[in-house]
Amino acid sequence: MSDTDKQLRVSKIRNGTVIDHVTGGQALNVLAILGIDGAGGESVSIGMNVPSDRLGRKDVVKVEDRELSQSEVDVLSLIAPEATINIVRDYEVVEKLRVERPERVTGLLTCPNRNCISNANEPVDSRFDVVDDGVRCGYCGTIVRDDIADHLSVS
């Protein structure tokens, strides 16, 4: 049996987005960012912890009939900084881009500091500045490093 016969094959999508080179184990968080929980009937394919020359292991998420908004790409870049976004139309990749970390994200994360004004039922959206080692709350200065996905507030 050749190596190609041993590989799991996931069919191509006609139109939509392929998110490749996602940090291993983060595919379900990607779905949370996209607001996909299975109830909406979206057609989604996921490969988790598959071998990757670049990352060691990676996740791949394919979503049919959906292109990502910039805010979705921004928060995705925080949990999967090596990700690539492939836009597919008529079974062909028409655009391929790498995610870029934004300078700031607003309204997408919750601050872990219970005393932060963004958690006090005030009419403010959370605001985080993206720093080298994570994100820093724009109100109280709390830094979130490795567990950014635990603070997603997207639905």
mmCIF file of C-alpha atoms in Angstrom:
data_model
loop_
_atom_site.group_PDB
_atom_site.id
_atom_site.type_symbol
_atom_site.label_atom_id
_atom_site.label_comp_id
_atom_site.label_asym_id
_atom_site.label_seq_id
_atom_site.Cartn_x
_atom_site.Cartn_y
_atom_site.Cartn_z
ATOM 1 C CA MET A 1 0.000 0.000 0.000
ATOM 2 C CA SER A 2 1.501 3.376 -0.988
ATOM 3 C CA ASP A 3 1.639 6.372 1.372
ATOM 4 C CA THR A 4 -1.124 8.110 -0.576
ATOM 5 C CA ASP A 5 -3.391 5.083 -0.088
ATOM 6 C CA LYS A 6 -2.865 5.357 3.683
ATOM 7 C CA GLN A 7 -3.821 9.040 3.922
ATOM 8 C CA LEU A 8 -7.259 10.142 5.000
ATOM 9 C CA ARG A 9 -8.872 12.138 2.226
ATOM 10 C CA VAL A 10 -11.375 14.916 2.805
ATOM 11 C CA SER A 11 -13.256 15.980 -0.277
ATOM 12 C CA LYS A 12 -12.681 19.351 -1.863
ATOM 13 C CA ILE A 13 -15.212 22.064 -1.220
ATOM 14 C CA ARG A 14 -16.949 23.869 -4.064
ATOM 15 C CA ASN A 15 -17.090 27.300 -2.394
ATOM 16 C CA GLY A 16 -15.969 28.468 1.014
ATOM 17 C CA THR A 17 -12.918 28.775 3.199
ATOM 18 C CA VAL A 18 -10.125 26.406 4.162
ATOM 19 C CA ILE A 19 -8.262 27.438 7.301
ATOM 20 C CA ASP A 20 -4.950 25.562 7.291
ATOM 21 C CA HIS A 21 -1.949 25.505 9.624
ATOM 22 C CA VAL A 22 -4.096 26.059 12.708
ATOM 23 C CA THR A 23 -2.213 25.356 15.923
ATOM 24 C CA GLY A 24 -2.830 21.707 16.840
ATOM 25 C CA GLY A 25 -5.863 21.240 19.080
ATOM 26 C CA GLN A 26 -7.437 24.638 18.275
ATOM 27 C CA ALA A 27 -9.968 23.578 15.590
ATOM 28 C CA LEU A 28 -12.907 23.612 18.003
ATOM 29 C CA ASN A 29 -11.961 27.124 19.098
ATOM 30 C CA VAL A 30 -11.901 28.130 15.425
ATOM 31 C CA LEU A 31 -15.472 26.851 15.145
ATOM 32 C CA ALA A 32 -16.414 28.888 18.231
ATOM 33 C CA ILE A 33 -14.907 32.012 16.665
ATOM 34 C CA LEU A 34 -16.995 31.373 13.565
ATOM 35 C CA GLY A 35 -20.120 30.767 15.640
ATOM 36 C CA ILE A 36 -20.470 27.221 14.335
ATOM 37 C CA ASP A 37 -21.964 24.750 16.799
ATOM 38 C CA GLY A 38 -23.609 22.286 14.439
ATOM 39 C CA ALA A 39 -27.114 23.649 14.896
ATOM 40 C CA GLY A 40 -26.976 25.909 11.831
ATOM 41 C CA GLY A 41 -26.535 23.130 9.299
ATOM 42 C CA GLU A 42 -23.162 24.323 8.009
ATOM 43 C CA SER A 43 -21.059 21.779 6.140
ATOM 44 C CA VAL A 44 -17.715 21.602 7.959
ATOM 45 C CA SER A 45 -14.728 19.265 7.710
ATOM 46 C CA ILE A 46 -12.080 19.162 10.428
ATOM 47 C CA GLY A 47 -8.691 17.516 10.610
ATOM 48 C CA MET A 48 -7.179 17.657 14.083
ATOM 49 C CA ASN A 49 -3.592 17.024 15.090
ATOM 50 C CA VAL A 50 -2.542 15.950 11.605
ATOM 51 C CA PRO A 51 1.193 15.820 10.840
ATOM 52 C CA SER A 52 2.764 19.080 9.648
ATOM 53 C CA ASP A 53 6.328 19.715 8.548
ATOM 54 C CA ARG A 54 6.100 23.327 9.696
ATOM 55 C CA LEU A 55 4.184 22.961 12.984
ATOM 56 C CA GLY A 56 4.750 19.341 13.990
ATOM 57 C CA ARG A 57 0.993 18.905 14.214
ATOM 58 C CA LYS A 58 -1.791 21.102 12.926
ATOM 59 C CA ASP A 59 -5.538 21.373 12.530
ATOM 60 C CA VAL A 60 -7.380 22.111 9.279
ATOM 61 C CA VAL A 61 -10.932 23.491 9.111
ATOM 62 C CA LYS A 62 -12.992 23.591 5.898
ATOM 63 C CA VAL A 63 -16.237 25.550 5.909
ATOM 64 C CA GLU A 64 -18.452 25.439 2.843
ATOM 65 C CA ASP A 65 -20.274 28.514 1.542
ATOM 66 C CA ARG A 66 -18.635 30.880 4.021
ATOM 67 C CA GLU A 67 -15.930 33.523 3.804
ATOM 68 C CA LEU A 68 -14.501 35.013 6.985
ATOM 69 C CA SER A 69 -14.997 38.565 8.218
ATOM 70 C CA GLN A 70 -11.960 40.624 9.175
ATOM 71 C CA SER A 71 -12.886 40.464 12.889
ATOM 72 C CA GLU A 72 -13.022 36.648 12.664
ATOM 73 C CA VAL A 73 -9.595 36.599 11.007
ATOM 74 C CA ASP A 74 -8.243 38.988 13.665
ATOM 75 C CA VAL A 75 -9.233 36.796 16.600
ATOM 76 C CA LEU A 76 -8.233 33.663 14.699
ATOM 77 C CA SER A 77 -4.736 35.124 14.380
ATOM 78 C CA LEU A 78 -4.457 35.213 18.168
ATOM 79 C CA ILE A 79 -4.978 31.468 18.626
ATOM 80 C CA ALA A 80 -3.465 30.351 15.307
ATOM 81 C CA PRO A 81 -0.724 32.823 14.322
ATOM 82 C CA GLU A 82 0.612 30.511 11.576
ATOM 83 C CA ALA A 83 -2.782 29.948 9.933
ATOM 84 C CA THR A 84 -3.419 30.411 6.244
ATOM 85 C CA ILE A 85 -6.816 31.271 4.819
ATOM 86 C CA ASN A 86 -7.716 29.818 1.429
ATOM 87 C CA ILE A 87 -10.786 31.165 -0.344
ATOM 88 C CA VAL A 88 -12.273 28.528 -2.641
ATOM 89 C CA ARG A 89 -14.626 29.197 -5.540
ATOM 90 C CA ASP A 90 -15.689 26.504 -8.012
ATOM 91 C CA TYR A 91 -13.299 24.022 -6.380
ATOM 92 C CA GLU A 92 -10.283 26.287 -7.027
ATOM 93 C CA VAL A 93 -8.264 28.316 -4.514
ATOM 94 C CA VAL A 94 -8.731 31.884 -5.737
ATOM 95 C CA GLU A 95 -7.053 33.642 -2.818
ATOM 96 C CA LYS A 96 -4.544 32.524 -0.208
ATOM 97 C CA LEU A 97 -3.409 34.682 2.666
ATOM 98 C CA ARG A 98 -1.655 34.351 5.972
ATOM 99 C CA VAL A 99 -3.313 35.748 9.045
ATOM 100 C CA GLU A 100 -1.782 38.887 10.479
ATOM 101 C CA ARG A 101 -2.088 39.836 14.096
ATOM 102 C CA PRO A 102 -3.958 43.115 14.524
ATOM 103 C CA GLU A 103 -2.754 45.843 16.877
ATOM 104 C CA ARG A 104 -6.012 45.693 18.860
ATOM 105 C CA VAL A 105 -9.135 43.525 19.162
ATOM 106 C CA THR A 106 -12.399 44.893 20.504
ATOM 107 C CA GLY A 107 -15.383 42.995 21.853
ATOM 108 C CA LEU A 108 -13.990 39.538 21.070
ATOM 109 C CA LEU A 109 -12.347 38.548 24.367
ATOM 110 C CA THR A 110 -13.293 38.799 28.020
ATOM 111 C CA CYS A 111 -10.852 40.071 30.602
ATOM 112 C CA PRO A 112 -9.910 37.505 33.263
ATOM 113 C CA ASN A 113 -9.724 40.265 35.886
ATOM 114 C CA ARG A 114 -13.104 40.158 37.648
ATOM 115 C CA ASN A 115 -12.612 43.762 38.804
ATOM 116 C CA CYS A 116 -12.007 45.121 35.294
ATOM 117 C CA ILE A 117 -14.536 47.731 34.163
ATOM 118 C CA SER A 118 -15.234 45.602 31.074
ATOM 119 C CA ASN A 119 -16.751 42.978 33.406
ATOM 120 C CA ALA A 120 -18.832 45.432 35.474
ATOM 121 C CA ASN A 121 -21.973 45.623 33.309
ATOM 122 C CA GLU A 122 -20.835 49.004 32.041
ATOM 123 C CA PRO A 123 -21.588 49.997 28.438
ATOM 124 C CA VAL A 124 -18.027 49.284 27.225
ATOM 125 C CA ASP A 125 -16.707 46.642 24.867
ATOM 126 C CA SER A 126 -13.639 44.735 25.929
ATOM 127 C CA ARG A 127 -10.494 46.085 24.303
ATOM 128 C CA PHE A 128 -7.191 44.250 24.102
ATOM 129 C CA ASP A 129 -3.897 45.447 22.681
ATOM 130 C CA VAL A 130 -1.938 42.695 20.949
ATOM 131 C CA VAL A 131 1.562 42.441 22.432
ATOM 132 C CA ASP A 132 4.475 40.119 21.700
ATOM 133 C CA ASP A 133 3.589 37.632 24.448
ATOM 134 C CA GLY A 134 -0.231 37.722 24.239
ATOM 135 C CA VAL A 135 -2.892 40.400 24.653
ATOM 136 C CA ARG A 136 -3.187 43.180 27.243
ATOM 137 C CA CYS A 137 -6.510 44.539 28.472
ATOM 138 C CA GLY A 138 -6.892 48.166 27.390
ATOM 139 C CA TYR A 139 -8.658 49.020 30.647
ATOM 140 C CA CYS A 140 -6.847 47.259 33.489
ATOM 141 C CA GLY A 141 -3.611 46.090 31.853
ATOM 142 C CA THR A 142 -4.100 42.383 32.603
ATOM 143 C CA ILE A 143 -2.051 40.269 30.174
ATOM 144 C CA VAL A 144 -3.430 37.028 28.752
ATOM 145 C CA ARG A 145 -0.735 34.780 27.318
ATOM 146 C CA ASP A 146 -1.200 31.100 26.513
ATOM 147 C CA ASP A 147 -4.895 30.671 27.244
ATOM 148 C CA ILE A 148 -6.353 33.303 24.897
ATOM 149 C CA ALA A 149 -8.912 30.814 23.543
ATOM 150 C CA ASP A 150 -10.343 30.426 27.069
ATOM 151 C CA HIS A 151 -11.347 34.104 26.965
ATOM 152 C CA LEU A 152 -13.204 34.155 23.656
ATOM 153 C CA SER A 153 -16.504 35.984 23.944
ATOM 154 C CA VAL A 154 -17.671 35.288 20.401
ATOM 155 C CA SER A 155 -20.859 33.318 19.964
#
